[in-house]
Amino acid sequence: MRQILSVILNFKGARCYCTGVGRYLRMEDVLKNIFYSSVDAVKPRTLISGNKFLVHITSGSKELIEINHQNNSYQLDITNKNVHIVGFGKGVLGIAAEIEHVLGNRISDGILSIPVGAQQHESLSSTTKLKVYEGAAGNLPDNDALKAAEAIKDHVSSLTSDDILLCLITGGGSALLPLPIAPITLDEKSTLIKKLSRAGATINELNIVRIAISQVKGGKLLEIGRNVHKIISLIISDIINDPLELIASGPTIPYQKPAISPIKILEKYNLMGTLPQSIVNVIQKNEDNQDVPSMINKNSQVFLIANNHIAIESAMNKAKTFNLVPVFLSHEVQGNVIDISKALFDLICCIKMYSTLSRDEFLKSIEHVLEILHAQSNFHVDLINALNQTTINGICIISGGETTVNVRCDEGLGGRNQELALRFTKHCYDAKSMEFDDLLFLSAGSDGIDGNNDAAGAVGGTKILSNMNEKTLNVSDVMADYIYRNDSYSFYKNFIKNYAGDGFHIHTGITGTNIMDIHLLLMIMPNSRLS
């Protein structure tokens, strides 16, 4: 067997030594390093200051804000103008802090609506003029977020042609800007969104319904600010394909009629008969007005400053530093974790059979799997090229997206990423005919939050089972029980030894950004596979 250069493998101890690292690293530590790199690339400090995205220029009697975006430069004249900031989302505190660093006392005032606990990880300047509201505990709209939304609406409506508004929008903004149309109450709205989430509705479907019952979403905040001299929206995308009108439900994006109506979404999940009359009336009125074009504010400019693409590019570059071949799978992984975990497992099984199949047979074997995973068109070519390399430590298949989970048990602790990792582990364990000790799978949320617990995600694979605290003959049944109870967090916490750091859990705390989830599938390749 040909020895891979620059790597020493010990699968029992699950350690690999990577050239340039200078110490032994476990496979899970390699995955965590790659994940952390992807998140760092889309943090506000990297985006705003590190990339000189925003520059304050004084030239004679003129004052300008220069925005450098995608190799283009946009200049905004702020001479004799008041600069205001409003923001809502998981990442806006960090963006605001960086803008304060650039603009200093040129900021007149502003309002931010951020998640509970976000200020433990990020802070504004000691002389800040921005008012900060914390709310949306558990990523659900609450009275604190409602107060923030009311304050933002009132502030924007008071601005005039003497004012410039910087509007900061990131994932989580929908829950942090809840202002339902009367007579809908916040409790009624929250109950509806919770029902949709538990039924497995996608983020796009959730936001279409949110827009229909909101005073500020779907371009309505833009309409409220129609008298402002200029509204500049800085957006970090947390949605597949970056539909600006759906990120935080698009408060500053002119409304476009969605492909599926709110009523159709509610009917899809059998919720129409469960709704209070207040919601039914508002949604029906919205349905009747869907063909009315929204007003386009010519004084609005929108910049998408980060998305999943940037994070994955960073992850791929980081993987190379461990002498891994990164293979990009998709930015569009979506669907129920039941289907996605099985598709990932099936992909691995096909890869393990690669050396026994012809090229055409291999491509045929992965065809259906790649459809489920929304694989990019060149994935099969990149994968085959990687499998044919011999002087590498392994292959890292990298993807992003956002899966869904059907919640059956209110008491369970976990999230879509931990459940996806655990389901993948169970698939590998139950396949008695193959060995899977040479691979691990990481799934984690870029915002540092995965459901109702303190983890961002977890690492899966049969290797984690060798670290179980309690030996049992019924490992598969134990995993199935935790999965059924939506209690994946407790499985990792209770059964897996915390032998080093966080073990197989991913803990980052609130990261201050949100570009969906990152999935990393690491396969250590002990010898070449010749085509």
PDB file of C-alpha atoms in Angstrom, residues 302-488:
ATOM      1  CA  VAL A 302     -28.563  47.782  -1.602  1.00  0.00           C
ATOM      2  CA  PHE A 303     -25.239  45.989  -1.009  1.00  0.00           C
ATOM      3  CA  LEU A 304     -24.957  42.267  -0.313  1.00  0.00           C
ATOM      4  CA  ILE A 305     -21.778  42.222   1.760  1.00  0.00           C
ATOM      5  CA  ALA A 306     -21.540  38.519   2.660  1.00  0.00           C
ATOM      6  CA  ASN A 307     -23.091  35.156   1.929  1.00  0.00           C
ATOM      7  CA  ASN A 308     -22.429  31.427   2.073  1.00  0.00           C
ATOM      8  CA  HIS A 309     -20.153  31.622  -0.983  1.00  0.00           C
ATOM      9  CA  ILE A 310     -17.559  33.695   0.888  1.00  0.00           C
ATOM     10  CA  ALA A 311     -17.564  31.319   3.857  1.00  0.00           C
ATOM     11  CA  ILE A 312     -17.164  28.227   1.700  1.00  0.00           C
ATOM     12  CA  GLU A 313     -14.327  29.792  -0.284  1.00  0.00           C
ATOM     13  CA  SER A 314     -12.506  30.391   3.005  1.00  0.00           C
ATOM     14  CA  ALA A 315     -13.214  26.822   4.139  1.00  0.00           C
ATOM     15  CA  MET A 316     -11.764  25.448   0.916  1.00  0.00           C
ATOM     16  CA  ASN A 317      -8.604  27.503   1.306  1.00  0.00           C
ATOM     17  CA  LYS A 318      -8.233  26.386   4.925  1.00  0.00           C
ATOM     18  CA  ALA A 319      -8.659  22.727   3.971  1.00  0.00           C
ATOM     19  CA  LYS A 320      -5.693  23.024   1.619  1.00  0.00           C
ATOM     20  CA  THR A 321      -3.438  24.013   4.531  1.00  0.00           C
ATOM     21  CA  PHE A 322      -4.019  20.516   5.966  1.00  0.00           C
ATOM     22  CA  ASN A 323      -3.010  18.925   2.640  1.00  0.00           C
ATOM     23  CA  LEU A 324      -6.639  18.059   1.966  1.00  0.00           C
ATOM     24  CA  VAL A 325      -8.283  18.354  -1.426  1.00  0.00           C
ATOM     25  CA  PRO A 326     -11.432  20.467  -0.973  1.00  0.00           C
ATOM     26  CA  VAL A 327     -14.359  19.509  -3.196  1.00  0.00           C
ATOM     27  CA  PHE A 328     -17.222  21.993  -3.366  1.00  0.00           C
ATOM     28  CA  LEU A 329     -20.596  20.247  -3.323  1.00  0.00           C
ATOM     29  CA  SER A 330     -23.310  22.912  -3.068  1.00  0.00           C
ATOM     30  CA  HIS A 331     -24.483  26.210  -1.596  1.00  0.00           C
ATOM     31  CA  GLU A 332     -28.050  24.903  -1.771  1.00  0.00           C
ATOM     32  CA  VAL A 333     -28.331  21.917   0.570  1.00  0.00           C
ATOM     33  CA  GLN A 334     -31.931  22.003   1.737  1.00  0.00           C
ATOM     34  CA  GLY A 335     -34.674  19.649   2.787  1.00  0.00           C
ATOM     35  CA  ASN A 336     -35.428  17.497   5.790  1.00  0.00           C
ATOM     36  CA  VAL A 337     -32.460  16.118   7.731  1.00  0.00           C
ATOM     37  CA  ILE A 338     -33.898  12.629   7.211  1.00  0.00           C
ATOM     38  CA  ASP A 339     -33.330  12.899   3.464  1.00  0.00           C
ATOM     39  CA  ILE A 340     -30.068  14.857   3.614  1.00  0.00           C
ATOM     40  CA  SER A 341     -28.374  12.509   6.102  1.00  0.00           C
ATOM     41  CA  LYS A 342     -29.313   9.496   3.945  1.00  0.00           C
ATOM     42  CA  ALA A 343     -28.097  11.226   0.769  1.00  0.00           C
ATOM     43  CA  LEU A 344     -24.732  12.059   2.359  1.00  0.00           C
ATOM     44  CA  PHE A 345     -24.376   8.482   3.568  1.00  0.00           C
ATOM     45  CA  ASP A 346     -25.271   7.117   0.120  1.00  0.00           C
ATOM     46  CA  LEU A 347     -22.669   9.427  -1.419  1.00  0.00           C
ATOM     47  CA  ILE A 348     -20.021   8.011   0.921  1.00  0.00           C
ATOM     48  CA  CYS A 349     -21.017   4.451   0.051  1.00  0.00           C
ATOM     49  CA  CYS A 350     -20.653   5.228  -3.651  1.00  0.00           C
ATOM     50  CA  ILE A 351     -17.241   6.800  -3.063  1.00  0.00           C
ATOM     51  CA  LYS A 352     -16.089   3.699  -1.176  1.00  0.00           C
ATOM     52  CA  MET A 353     -17.048   1.625  -4.224  1.00  0.00           C
ATOM     53  CA  TYR A 354     -15.249   3.959  -6.630  1.00  0.00           C
ATOM     54  CA  SER A 355     -12.255   1.722  -7.299  1.00  0.00           C
ATOM     55  CA  THR A 356     -14.511  -1.200  -8.272  1.00  0.00           C
ATOM     56  CA  LEU A 357     -16.627   0.744 -10.770  1.00  0.00           C
ATOM     57  CA  SER A 358     -16.081   2.187 -14.204  1.00  0.00           C
ATOM     58  CA  ARG A 359     -16.379   5.950 -14.536  1.00  0.00           C
ATOM     59  CA  ASP A 360     -19.836   5.649 -16.086  1.00  0.00           C
ATOM     60  CA  GLU A 361     -20.999   3.226 -13.391  1.00  0.00           C
ATOM     61  CA  PHE A 362     -19.752   5.556 -10.666  1.00  0.00           C
ATOM     62  CA  LEU A 363     -21.473   8.589 -12.194  1.00  0.00           C
ATOM     63  CA  LYS A 364     -24.700   6.621 -12.495  1.00  0.00           C
ATOM     64  CA  SER A 365     -24.463   5.523  -8.854  1.00  0.00           C
ATOM     65  CA  ILE A 366     -24.257   9.094  -7.524  1.00  0.00           C
ATOM     66  CA  GLU A 367     -26.738  10.692  -9.930  1.00  0.00           C
ATOM     67  CA  HIS A 368     -29.809  10.524  -7.672  1.00  0.00           C
ATOM     68  CA  VAL A 369     -27.836  11.528  -4.565  1.00  0.00           C
ATOM     69  CA  LEU A 370     -26.451  14.644  -6.226  1.00  0.00           C
ATOM     70  CA  GLU A 371     -29.960  15.674  -7.208  1.00  0.00           C
ATOM     71  CA  ILE A 372     -31.108  15.505  -3.576  1.00  0.00           C
ATOM     72  CA  LEU A 373     -28.061  17.494  -2.420  1.00  0.00           C
ATOM     73  CA  HIS A 374     -28.450  20.115  -5.187  1.00  0.00           C
ATOM     74  CA  ALA A 375     -24.856  19.479  -6.242  1.00  0.00           C
ATOM     75  CA  GLN A 376     -23.161  22.078  -8.413  1.00  0.00           C
ATOM     76  CA  SER A 377     -22.747  21.006 -12.029  1.00  0.00           C
ATOM     77  CA  ASN A 378     -19.013  20.278 -11.856  1.00  0.00           C
ATOM     78  CA  PHE A 379     -19.013  18.368  -8.560  1.00  0.00           C
ATOM     79  CA  HIS A 380     -18.637  14.902 -10.102  1.00  0.00           C
ATOM     80  CA  VAL A 381     -15.595  16.034 -12.109  1.00  0.00           C
ATOM     81  CA  ASP A 382     -13.946  17.639  -9.069  1.00  0.00           C
ATOM     82  CA  LEU A 383     -14.691  14.570  -6.952  1.00  0.00           C
ATOM     83  CA  ILE A 384     -13.181  12.117  -9.445  1.00  0.00           C
ATOM     84  CA  ASN A 385     -10.081  14.292  -9.789  1.00  0.00           C
ATOM     85  CA  ALA A 386      -9.702  14.302  -5.999  1.00  0.00           C
ATOM     86  CA  LEU A 387     -10.185  10.535  -5.729  1.00  0.00           C
ATOM     87  CA  ASN A 388      -7.393   9.987  -8.232  1.00  0.00           C
ATOM     88  CA  GLN A 389      -4.830  11.960  -6.214  1.00  0.00           C
ATOM     89  CA  THR A 390      -2.319   9.996  -4.152  1.00  0.00           C
ATOM     90  CA  THR A 391      -0.159  12.454  -2.220  1.00  0.00           C
ATOM     91  CA  ILE A 392      -2.863  13.967  -0.059  1.00  0.00           C
ATOM     92  CA  ASN A 393      -4.079  13.546   3.498  1.00  0.00           C
ATOM     93  CA  GLY A 394      -7.660  13.231   2.402  1.00  0.00           C
ATOM     94  CA  ILE A 395     -10.676  14.811   0.753  1.00  0.00           C
ATOM     95  CA  CYS A 396     -12.984  17.387   2.316  1.00  0.00           C
ATOM     96  CA  ILE A 397     -16.400  17.725   0.664  1.00  0.00           C
ATOM     97  CA  ILE A 398     -17.728  21.176   1.546  1.00  0.00           C
ATOM     98  CA  SER A 399     -21.272  22.479   1.272  1.00  0.00           C
ATOM     99  CA  GLY A 400     -23.669  25.001   2.731  1.00  0.00           C
ATOM    100  CA  GLY A 401     -27.384  25.470   3.080  1.00  0.00           C
ATOM    101  CA  GLU A 402     -30.164  25.101   5.591  1.00  0.00           C
ATOM    102  CA  THR A 403     -32.013  21.892   6.382  1.00  0.00           C
ATOM    103  CA  THR A 404     -35.265  21.429   8.280  1.00  0.00           C
ATOM    104  CA  VAL A 405     -36.409  19.202  11.137  1.00  0.00           C
ATOM    105  CA  ASN A 406     -39.863  18.018  12.133  1.00  0.00           C
ATOM    106  CA  VAL A 407     -40.109  18.695  15.873  1.00  0.00           C
ATOM    107  CA  ARG A 408     -42.006  15.989  17.745  1.00  0.00           C
ATOM    108  CA  CYS A 409     -40.893  16.624  21.322  1.00  0.00           C
ATOM    109  CA  ASP A 410     -40.919  20.006  23.065  1.00  0.00           C
ATOM    110  CA  GLU A 411     -38.598  18.761  25.814  1.00  0.00           C
ATOM    111  CA  GLY A 412     -35.797  17.666  23.497  1.00  0.00           C
ATOM    112  CA  LEU A 413     -32.600  19.691  23.215  1.00  0.00           C
ATOM    113  CA  GLY A 414     -30.989  19.986  19.820  1.00  0.00           C
ATOM    114  CA  GLY A 415     -31.109  21.569  16.403  1.00  0.00           C
ATOM    115  CA  ARG A 416     -31.012  20.688  12.729  1.00  0.00           C
ATOM    116  CA  ASN A 417     -27.206  20.480  12.639  1.00  0.00           C
ATOM    117  CA  GLN A 418     -26.800  18.191  15.635  1.00  0.00           C
ATOM    118  CA  GLU A 419     -29.637  15.975  14.437  1.00  0.00           C
ATOM    119  CA  LEU A 420     -28.148  15.823  10.938  1.00  0.00           C
ATOM    120  CA  ALA A 421     -24.771  14.768  12.387  1.00  0.00           C
ATOM    121  CA  LEU A 422     -26.392  12.156  14.635  1.00  0.00           C
ATOM    122  CA  ARG A 423     -28.547  10.729  11.830  1.00  0.00           C
ATOM    123  CA  PHE A 424     -25.441  10.457   9.646  1.00  0.00           C
ATOM    124  CA  THR A 425     -23.686   8.614  12.483  1.00  0.00           C
ATOM    125  CA  LYS A 426     -26.548   6.145  12.762  1.00  0.00           C
ATOM    126  CA  HIS A 427     -26.521   5.439   9.024  1.00  0.00           C
ATOM    127  CA  CYS A 428     -22.802   4.659   9.184  1.00  0.00           C
ATOM    128  CA  TYR A 429     -23.167   2.479  12.286  1.00  0.00           C
ATOM    129  CA  ASP A 430     -26.087   0.498  10.878  1.00  0.00           C
ATOM    130  CA  ALA A 431     -24.183  -0.341   7.670  1.00  0.00           C
ATOM    131  CA  LYS A 432     -22.404  -3.431   8.973  1.00  0.00           C
ATOM    132  CA  SER A 433     -20.931  -4.331   5.586  1.00  0.00           C
ATOM    133  CA  MET A 434     -18.617  -1.292   5.428  1.00  0.00           C
ATOM    134  CA  GLU A 435     -16.093   0.402   7.691  1.00  0.00           C
ATOM    135  CA  PHE A 436     -16.420   4.154   8.186  1.00  0.00           C
ATOM    136  CA  ASP A 437     -13.716   4.915  10.752  1.00  0.00           C
ATOM    137  CA  ASP A 438     -11.806   6.928   8.156  1.00  0.00           C
ATOM    138  CA  LEU A 439     -14.379   9.703   7.857  1.00  0.00           C
ATOM    139  CA  LEU A 440     -16.146  12.346   9.913  1.00  0.00           C
ATOM    140  CA  PHE A 441     -18.953  14.787   9.150  1.00  0.00           C
ATOM    141  CA  LEU A 442     -19.383  18.254  10.693  1.00  0.00           C
ATOM    142  CA  SER A 443     -22.594  20.261  10.518  1.00  0.00           C
ATOM    143  CA  ALA A 444     -22.836  23.628  12.276  1.00  0.00           C
ATOM    144  CA  GLY A 445     -24.629  26.957  12.139  1.00  0.00           C
ATOM    145  CA  SER A 446     -22.520  29.959  11.195  1.00  0.00           C
ATOM    146  CA  ASP A 447     -24.394  32.062  13.758  1.00  0.00           C
ATOM    147  CA  GLY A 448     -23.207  29.817  16.579  1.00  0.00           C
ATOM    148  CA  ILE A 449     -26.763  28.763  17.376  1.00  0.00           C
ATOM    149  CA  ASP A 450     -28.360  25.396  16.695  1.00  0.00           C
ATOM    150  CA  GLY A 451     -31.757  25.209  18.312  1.00  0.00           C
ATOM    151  CA  ASN A 452     -32.547  25.540  22.003  1.00  0.00           C
ATOM    152  CA  ASN A 453     -29.090  24.916  23.499  1.00  0.00           C
ATOM    153  CA  ASP A 454     -25.552  26.302  23.657  1.00  0.00           C
ATOM    154  CA  ALA A 455     -24.058  24.373  20.714  1.00  0.00           C
ATOM    155  CA  ALA A 456     -23.572  25.518  17.122  1.00  0.00           C
ATOM    156  CA  GLY A 457     -23.573  21.961  15.801  1.00  0.00           C
ATOM    157  CA  ALA A 458     -21.773  18.658  16.077  1.00  0.00           C
ATOM    158  CA  VAL A 459     -19.457  16.153  14.439  1.00  0.00           C
ATOM    159  CA  GLY A 460     -20.839  12.811  13.285  1.00  0.00           C
ATOM    160  CA  GLY A 461     -19.441   9.456  12.198  1.00  0.00           C
ATOM    161  CA  THR A 462     -18.894   6.041  13.758  1.00  0.00           C
ATOM    162  CA  LYS A 463     -15.619   7.237  15.277  1.00  0.00           C
ATOM    163  CA  ILE A 464     -17.528   9.248  17.876  1.00  0.00           C
ATOM    164  CA  LEU A 465     -19.122   6.063  19.228  1.00  0.00           C
ATOM    165  CA  SER A 466     -15.761   4.760  20.471  1.00  0.00           C
ATOM    166  CA  ASN A 467     -15.936   7.604  22.973  1.00  0.00           C
ATOM    167  CA  MET A 468     -19.280   6.612  24.492  1.00  0.00           C
ATOM    168  CA  ASN A 469     -19.380   6.910  28.276  1.00  0.00           C
ATOM    169  CA  GLU A 470     -21.655   3.902  28.600  1.00  0.00           C
ATOM    170  CA  LYS A 471     -21.002   0.769  26.586  1.00  0.00           C
ATOM    171  CA  THR A 472     -24.210  -0.781  25.274  1.00  0.00           C
ATOM    172  CA  LEU A 473     -25.140  -3.505  22.831  1.00  0.00           C
ATOM    173  CA  ASN A 474     -28.007  -1.374  21.573  1.00  0.00           C
ATOM    174  CA  VAL A 475     -26.139   1.637  20.202  1.00  0.00           C
ATOM    175  CA  SER A 476     -28.462   1.945  17.208  1.00  0.00           C
ATOM    176  CA  ASP A 477     -31.549   1.874  19.435  1.00  0.00           C
ATOM    177  CA  VAL A 478     -30.054   4.514  21.727  1.00  0.00           C
ATOM    178  CA  MET A 479     -29.371   6.830  18.785  1.00  0.00           C
ATOM    179  CA  ALA A 480     -32.850   6.201  17.370  1.00  0.00           C
ATOM    180  CA  ASP A 481     -34.427   7.113  20.700  1.00  0.00           C
ATOM    181  CA  TYR A 482     -32.546  10.417  20.956  1.00  0.00           C
ATOM    182  CA  ILE A 483     -33.369  11.221  17.335  1.00  0.00           C
ATOM    183  CA  TYR A 484     -37.064  10.469  17.859  1.00  0.00           C
ATOM    184  CA  ARG A 485     -37.167  12.800  20.868  1.00  0.00           C
ATOM    185  CA  ASN A 486     -35.343  15.590  18.982  1.00  0.00           C
ATOM    186  CA  ASP A 487     -32.733  15.339  21.740  1.00  0.00           C
ATOM    187  CA  SER A 488     -29.490  15.169  19.764  1.00  0.00           C
TER     188      SER A 488
END
